[in-house]
mmCIF file of N, CA and C in Angstrom:
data_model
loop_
_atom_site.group_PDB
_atom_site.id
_atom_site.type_symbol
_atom_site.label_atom_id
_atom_site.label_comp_id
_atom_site.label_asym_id
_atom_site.label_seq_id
_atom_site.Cartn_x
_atom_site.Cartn_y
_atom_site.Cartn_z
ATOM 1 N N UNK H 473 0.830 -1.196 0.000
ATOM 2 C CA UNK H 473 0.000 0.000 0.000
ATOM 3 C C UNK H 473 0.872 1.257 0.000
ATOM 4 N N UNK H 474 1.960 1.347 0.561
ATOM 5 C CA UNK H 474 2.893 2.691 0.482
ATOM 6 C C UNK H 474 3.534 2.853 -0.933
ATOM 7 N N UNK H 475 3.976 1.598 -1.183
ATOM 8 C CA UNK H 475 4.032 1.888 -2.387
ATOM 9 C C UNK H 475 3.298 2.541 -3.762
ATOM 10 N N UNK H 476 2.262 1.886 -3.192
ATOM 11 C CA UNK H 476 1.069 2.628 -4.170
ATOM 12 C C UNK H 476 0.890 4.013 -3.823
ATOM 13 N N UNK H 477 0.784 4.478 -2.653
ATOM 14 C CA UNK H 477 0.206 5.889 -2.225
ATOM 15 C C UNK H 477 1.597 6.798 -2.385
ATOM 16 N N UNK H 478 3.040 6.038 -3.314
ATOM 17 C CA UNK H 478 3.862 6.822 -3.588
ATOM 18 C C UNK H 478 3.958 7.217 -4.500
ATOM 19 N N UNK H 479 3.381 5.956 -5.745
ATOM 20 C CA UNK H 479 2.632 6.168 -6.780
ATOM 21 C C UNK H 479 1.798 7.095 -7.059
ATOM 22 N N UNK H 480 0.828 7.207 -7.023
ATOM 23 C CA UNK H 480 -0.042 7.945 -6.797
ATOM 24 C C UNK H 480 0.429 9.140 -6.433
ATOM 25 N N UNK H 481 0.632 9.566 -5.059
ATOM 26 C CA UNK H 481 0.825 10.981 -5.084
ATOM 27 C C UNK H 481 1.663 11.813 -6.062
ATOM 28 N N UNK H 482 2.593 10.836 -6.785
ATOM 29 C CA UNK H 482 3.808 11.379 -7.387
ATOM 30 C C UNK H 482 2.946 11.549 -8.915
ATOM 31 N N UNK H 483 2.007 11.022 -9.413
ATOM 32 C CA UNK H 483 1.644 11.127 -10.816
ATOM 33 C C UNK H 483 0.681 12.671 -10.344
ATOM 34 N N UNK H 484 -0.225 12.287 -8.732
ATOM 35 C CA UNK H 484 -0.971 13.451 -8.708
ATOM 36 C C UNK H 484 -0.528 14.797 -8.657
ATOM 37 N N UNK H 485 1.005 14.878 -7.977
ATOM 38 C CA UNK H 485 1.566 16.300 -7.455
ATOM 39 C C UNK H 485 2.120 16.488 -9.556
ATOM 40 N N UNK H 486 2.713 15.431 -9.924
ATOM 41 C CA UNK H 486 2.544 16.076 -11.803
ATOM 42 C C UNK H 486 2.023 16.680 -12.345
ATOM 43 N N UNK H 487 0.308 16.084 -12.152
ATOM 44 C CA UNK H 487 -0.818 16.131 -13.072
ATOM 45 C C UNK H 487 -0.977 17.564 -12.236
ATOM 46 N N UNK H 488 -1.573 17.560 -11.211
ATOM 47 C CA UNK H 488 -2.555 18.607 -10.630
ATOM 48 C C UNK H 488 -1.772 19.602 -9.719
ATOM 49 N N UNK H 489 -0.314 19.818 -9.671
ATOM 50 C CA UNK H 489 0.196 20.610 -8.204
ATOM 51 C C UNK H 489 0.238 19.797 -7.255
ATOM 52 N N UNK H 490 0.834 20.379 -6.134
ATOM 53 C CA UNK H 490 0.490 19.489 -4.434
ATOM 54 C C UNK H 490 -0.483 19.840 -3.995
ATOM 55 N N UNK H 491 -1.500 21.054 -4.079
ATOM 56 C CA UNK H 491 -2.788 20.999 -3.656
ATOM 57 C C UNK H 491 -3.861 21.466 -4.514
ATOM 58 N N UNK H 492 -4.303 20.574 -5.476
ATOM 59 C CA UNK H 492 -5.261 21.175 -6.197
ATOM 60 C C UNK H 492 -6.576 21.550 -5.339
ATOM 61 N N UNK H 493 -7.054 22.799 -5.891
ATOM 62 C CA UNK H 493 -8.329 23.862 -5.374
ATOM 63 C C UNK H 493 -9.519 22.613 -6.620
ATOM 64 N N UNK H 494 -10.204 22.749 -4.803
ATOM 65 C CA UNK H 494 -11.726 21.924 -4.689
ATOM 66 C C UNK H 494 -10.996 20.169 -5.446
ATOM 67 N N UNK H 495 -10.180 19.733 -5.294
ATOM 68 C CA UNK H 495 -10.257 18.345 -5.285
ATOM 69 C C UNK H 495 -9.434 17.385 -4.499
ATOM 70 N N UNK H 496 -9.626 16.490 -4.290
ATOM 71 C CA UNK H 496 -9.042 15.578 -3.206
ATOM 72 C C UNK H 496 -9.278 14.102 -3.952
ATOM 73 N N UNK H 497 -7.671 13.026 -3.573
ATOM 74 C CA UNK H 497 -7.930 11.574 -3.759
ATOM 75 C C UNK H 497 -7.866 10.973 -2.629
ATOM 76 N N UNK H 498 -8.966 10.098 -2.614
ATOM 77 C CA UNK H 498 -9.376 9.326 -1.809
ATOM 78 C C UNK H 498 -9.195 8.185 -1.833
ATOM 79 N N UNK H 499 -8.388 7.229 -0.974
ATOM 80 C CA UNK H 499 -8.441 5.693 -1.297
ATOM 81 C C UNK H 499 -9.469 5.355 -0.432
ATOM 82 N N UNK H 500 -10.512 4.278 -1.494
ATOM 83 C CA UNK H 500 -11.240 3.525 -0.291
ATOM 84 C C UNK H 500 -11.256 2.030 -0.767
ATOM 85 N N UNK H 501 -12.270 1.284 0.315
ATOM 86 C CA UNK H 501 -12.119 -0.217 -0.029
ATOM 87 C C UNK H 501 -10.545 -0.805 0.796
ATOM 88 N N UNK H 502 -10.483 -1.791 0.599
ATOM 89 C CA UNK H 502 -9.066 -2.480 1.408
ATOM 90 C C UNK H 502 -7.612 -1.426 1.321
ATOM 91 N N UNK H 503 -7.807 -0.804 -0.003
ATOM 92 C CA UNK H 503 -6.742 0.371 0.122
ATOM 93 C C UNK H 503 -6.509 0.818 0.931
ATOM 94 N N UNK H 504 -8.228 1.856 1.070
ATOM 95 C CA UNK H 504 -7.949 3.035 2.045
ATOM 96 C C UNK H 504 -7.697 2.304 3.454
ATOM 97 N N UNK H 505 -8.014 0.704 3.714
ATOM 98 C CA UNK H 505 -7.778 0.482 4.718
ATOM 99 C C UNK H 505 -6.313 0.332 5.365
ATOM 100 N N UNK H 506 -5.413 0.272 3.977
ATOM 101 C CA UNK H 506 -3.694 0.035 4.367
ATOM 102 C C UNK H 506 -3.838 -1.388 4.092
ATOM 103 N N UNK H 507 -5.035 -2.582 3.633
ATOM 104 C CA UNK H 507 -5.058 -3.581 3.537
ATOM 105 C C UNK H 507 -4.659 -4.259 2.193
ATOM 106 N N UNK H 508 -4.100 -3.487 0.961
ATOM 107 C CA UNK H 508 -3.695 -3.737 -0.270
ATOM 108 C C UNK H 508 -2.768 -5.710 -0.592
ATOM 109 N N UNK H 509 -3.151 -5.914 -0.780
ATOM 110 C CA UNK H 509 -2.523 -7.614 -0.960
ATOM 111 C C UNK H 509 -2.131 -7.417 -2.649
ATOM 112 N N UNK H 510 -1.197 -8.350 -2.812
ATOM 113 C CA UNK H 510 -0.867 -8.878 -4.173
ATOM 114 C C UNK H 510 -1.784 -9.230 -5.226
ATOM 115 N N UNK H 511 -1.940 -8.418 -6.700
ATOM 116 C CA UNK H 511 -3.198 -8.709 -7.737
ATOM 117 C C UNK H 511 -4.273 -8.220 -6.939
ATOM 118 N N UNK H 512 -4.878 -7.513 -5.634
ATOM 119 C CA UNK H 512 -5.810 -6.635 -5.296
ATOM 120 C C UNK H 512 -5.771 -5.266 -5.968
ATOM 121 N N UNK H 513 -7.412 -5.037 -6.554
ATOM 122 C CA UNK H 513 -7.465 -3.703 -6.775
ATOM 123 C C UNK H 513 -7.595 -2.670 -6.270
ATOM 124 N N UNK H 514 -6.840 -1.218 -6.572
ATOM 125 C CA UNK H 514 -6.431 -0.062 -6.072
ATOM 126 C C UNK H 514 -7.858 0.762 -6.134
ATOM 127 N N UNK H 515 -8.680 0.554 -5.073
ATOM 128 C CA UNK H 515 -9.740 1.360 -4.850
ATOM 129 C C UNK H 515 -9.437 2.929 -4.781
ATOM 130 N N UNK H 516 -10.319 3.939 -5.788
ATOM 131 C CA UNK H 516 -9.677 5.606 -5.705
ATOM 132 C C UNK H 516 -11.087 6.186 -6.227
ATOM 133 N N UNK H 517 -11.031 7.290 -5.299
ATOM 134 C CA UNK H 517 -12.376 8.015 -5.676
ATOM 135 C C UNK H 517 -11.314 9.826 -5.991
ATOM 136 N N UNK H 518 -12.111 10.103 -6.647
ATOM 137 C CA UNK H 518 -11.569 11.062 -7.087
ATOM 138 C C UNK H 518 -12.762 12.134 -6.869
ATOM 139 N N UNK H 519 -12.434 13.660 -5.810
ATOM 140 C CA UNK H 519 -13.646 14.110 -5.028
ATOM 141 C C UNK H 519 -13.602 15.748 -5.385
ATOM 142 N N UNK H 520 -14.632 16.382 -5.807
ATOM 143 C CA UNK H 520 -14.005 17.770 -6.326
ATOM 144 C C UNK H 520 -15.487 18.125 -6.201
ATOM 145 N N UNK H 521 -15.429 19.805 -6.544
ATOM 146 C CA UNK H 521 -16.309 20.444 -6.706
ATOM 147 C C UNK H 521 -16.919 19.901 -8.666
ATOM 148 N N UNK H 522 -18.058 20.357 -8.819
ATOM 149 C CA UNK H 522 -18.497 20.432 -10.455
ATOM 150 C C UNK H 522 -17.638 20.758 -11.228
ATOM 151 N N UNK H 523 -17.202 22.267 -10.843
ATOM 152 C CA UNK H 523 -16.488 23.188 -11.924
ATOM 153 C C UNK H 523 -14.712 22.537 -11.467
ATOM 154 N N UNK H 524 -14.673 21.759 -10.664
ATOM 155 C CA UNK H 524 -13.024 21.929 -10.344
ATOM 156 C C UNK H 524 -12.559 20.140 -11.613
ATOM 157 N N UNK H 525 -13.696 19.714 -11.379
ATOM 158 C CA UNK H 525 -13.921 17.945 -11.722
ATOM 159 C C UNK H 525 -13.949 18.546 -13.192
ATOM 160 N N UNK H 526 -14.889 19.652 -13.703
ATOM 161 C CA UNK H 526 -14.991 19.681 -15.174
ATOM 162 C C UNK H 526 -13.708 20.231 -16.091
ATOM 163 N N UNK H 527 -13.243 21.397 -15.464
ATOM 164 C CA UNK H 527 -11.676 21.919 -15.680
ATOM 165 C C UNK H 527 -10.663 20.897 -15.689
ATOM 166 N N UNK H 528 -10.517 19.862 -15.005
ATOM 167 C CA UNK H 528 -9.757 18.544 -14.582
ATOM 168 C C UNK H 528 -9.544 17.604 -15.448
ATOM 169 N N UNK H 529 -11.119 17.642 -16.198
ATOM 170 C CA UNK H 529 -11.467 16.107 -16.827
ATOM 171 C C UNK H 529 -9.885 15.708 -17.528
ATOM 172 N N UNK H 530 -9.562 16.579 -18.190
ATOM 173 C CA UNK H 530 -8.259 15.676 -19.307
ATOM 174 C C UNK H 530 -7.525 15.347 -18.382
ATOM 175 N N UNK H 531 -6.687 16.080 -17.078
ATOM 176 C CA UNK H 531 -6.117 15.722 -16.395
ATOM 177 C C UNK H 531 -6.520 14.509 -15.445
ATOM 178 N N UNK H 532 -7.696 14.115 -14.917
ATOM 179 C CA UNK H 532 -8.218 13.056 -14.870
ATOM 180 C C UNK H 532 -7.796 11.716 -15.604
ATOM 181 N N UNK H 533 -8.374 12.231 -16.596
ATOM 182 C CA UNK H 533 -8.372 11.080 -17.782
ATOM 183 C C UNK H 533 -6.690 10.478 -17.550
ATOM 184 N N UNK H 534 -5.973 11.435 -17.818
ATOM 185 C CA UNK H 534 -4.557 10.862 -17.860
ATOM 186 C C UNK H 534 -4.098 10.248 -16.637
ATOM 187 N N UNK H 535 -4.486 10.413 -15.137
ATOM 188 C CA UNK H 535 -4.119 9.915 -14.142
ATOM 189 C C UNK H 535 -4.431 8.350 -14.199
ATOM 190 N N UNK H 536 -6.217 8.347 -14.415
ATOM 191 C CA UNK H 536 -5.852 7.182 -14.148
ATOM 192 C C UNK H 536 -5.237 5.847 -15.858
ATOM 193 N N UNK H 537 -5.195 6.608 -16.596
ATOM 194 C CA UNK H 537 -4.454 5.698 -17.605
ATOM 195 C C UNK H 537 -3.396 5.837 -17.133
ATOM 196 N N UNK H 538 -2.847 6.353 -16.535
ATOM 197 C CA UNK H 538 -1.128 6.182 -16.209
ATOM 198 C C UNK H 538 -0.873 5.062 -15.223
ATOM 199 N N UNK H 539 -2.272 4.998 -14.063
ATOM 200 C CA UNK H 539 -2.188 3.681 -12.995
ATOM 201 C C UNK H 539 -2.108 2.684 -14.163
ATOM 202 N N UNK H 540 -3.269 2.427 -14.629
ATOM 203 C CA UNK H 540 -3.319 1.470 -15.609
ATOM 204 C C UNK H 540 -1.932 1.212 -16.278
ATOM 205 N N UNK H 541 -1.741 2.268 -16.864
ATOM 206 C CA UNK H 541 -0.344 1.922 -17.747
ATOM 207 C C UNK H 541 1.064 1.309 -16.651
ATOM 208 N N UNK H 542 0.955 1.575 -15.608
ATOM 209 C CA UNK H 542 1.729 1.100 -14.525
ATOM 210 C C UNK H 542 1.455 -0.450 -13.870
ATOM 211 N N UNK H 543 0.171 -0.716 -14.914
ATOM 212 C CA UNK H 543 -0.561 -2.449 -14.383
ATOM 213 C C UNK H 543 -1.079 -2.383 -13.243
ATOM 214 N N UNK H 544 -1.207 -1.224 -12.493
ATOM 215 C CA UNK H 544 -2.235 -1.697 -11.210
ATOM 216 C C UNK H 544 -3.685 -1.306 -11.908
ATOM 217 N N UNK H 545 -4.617 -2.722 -11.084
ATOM 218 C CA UNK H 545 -6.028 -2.864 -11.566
ATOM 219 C C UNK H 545 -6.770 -1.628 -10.495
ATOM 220 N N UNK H 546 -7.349 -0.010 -11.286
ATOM 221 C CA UNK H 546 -7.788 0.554 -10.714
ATOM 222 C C UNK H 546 -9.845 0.334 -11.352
ATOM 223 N N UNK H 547 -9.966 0.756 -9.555
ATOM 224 C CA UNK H 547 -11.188 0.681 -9.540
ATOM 225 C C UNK H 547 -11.606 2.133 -9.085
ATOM 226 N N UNK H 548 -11.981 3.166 -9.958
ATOM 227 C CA UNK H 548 -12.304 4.467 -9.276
ATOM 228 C C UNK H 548 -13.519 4.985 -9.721
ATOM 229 N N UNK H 549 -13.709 5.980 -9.080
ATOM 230 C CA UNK H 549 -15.383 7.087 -8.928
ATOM 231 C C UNK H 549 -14.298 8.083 -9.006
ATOM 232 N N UNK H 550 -15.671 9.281 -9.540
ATOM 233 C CA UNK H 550 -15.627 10.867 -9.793
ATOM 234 C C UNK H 550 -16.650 11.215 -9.462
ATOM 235 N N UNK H 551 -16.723 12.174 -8.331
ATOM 236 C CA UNK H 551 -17.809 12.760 -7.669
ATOM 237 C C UNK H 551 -17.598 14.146 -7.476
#
């Protein structure tokens, strides 16, 4: 799981800055629990305002093809 959430932060601080305005990633499911096992999928919700999620979308889009492209099986929401 650290590994992943090193992942992750490092594609997110790329894509979006270190604190993107009105959005936040969320791990949930066994992730967010720190419970990540081998071939388990990387539960991620991705949490923003309307206008912050709609400005985002491409940057979105590319985050999570990049998990993917990295072979972890993501399972995520946009809210």
């Amino acid at each position: 799981a650290q590994y992943v959430d090193t992942a992750l932060q490092y594609i997110w601080e790329h894509l979006f800055g270190a604190v993107p305005a009105n959005m936040a990633l969320i791990a949930v499911g066994g992730y967010g629990r720190g419970e990540l096992h081998p071939a388990s999928d990387v539960d991620i919700m991705l949490l923003g305002s309307a206008a912050a999620l709609a400005t985002q979308a491409p940057a979105i889009e590319t985050f999570v093809t990049s998990l993917w492209d990295l072979g972890l099986e993501v399972g995520h929401s946009v809210r």
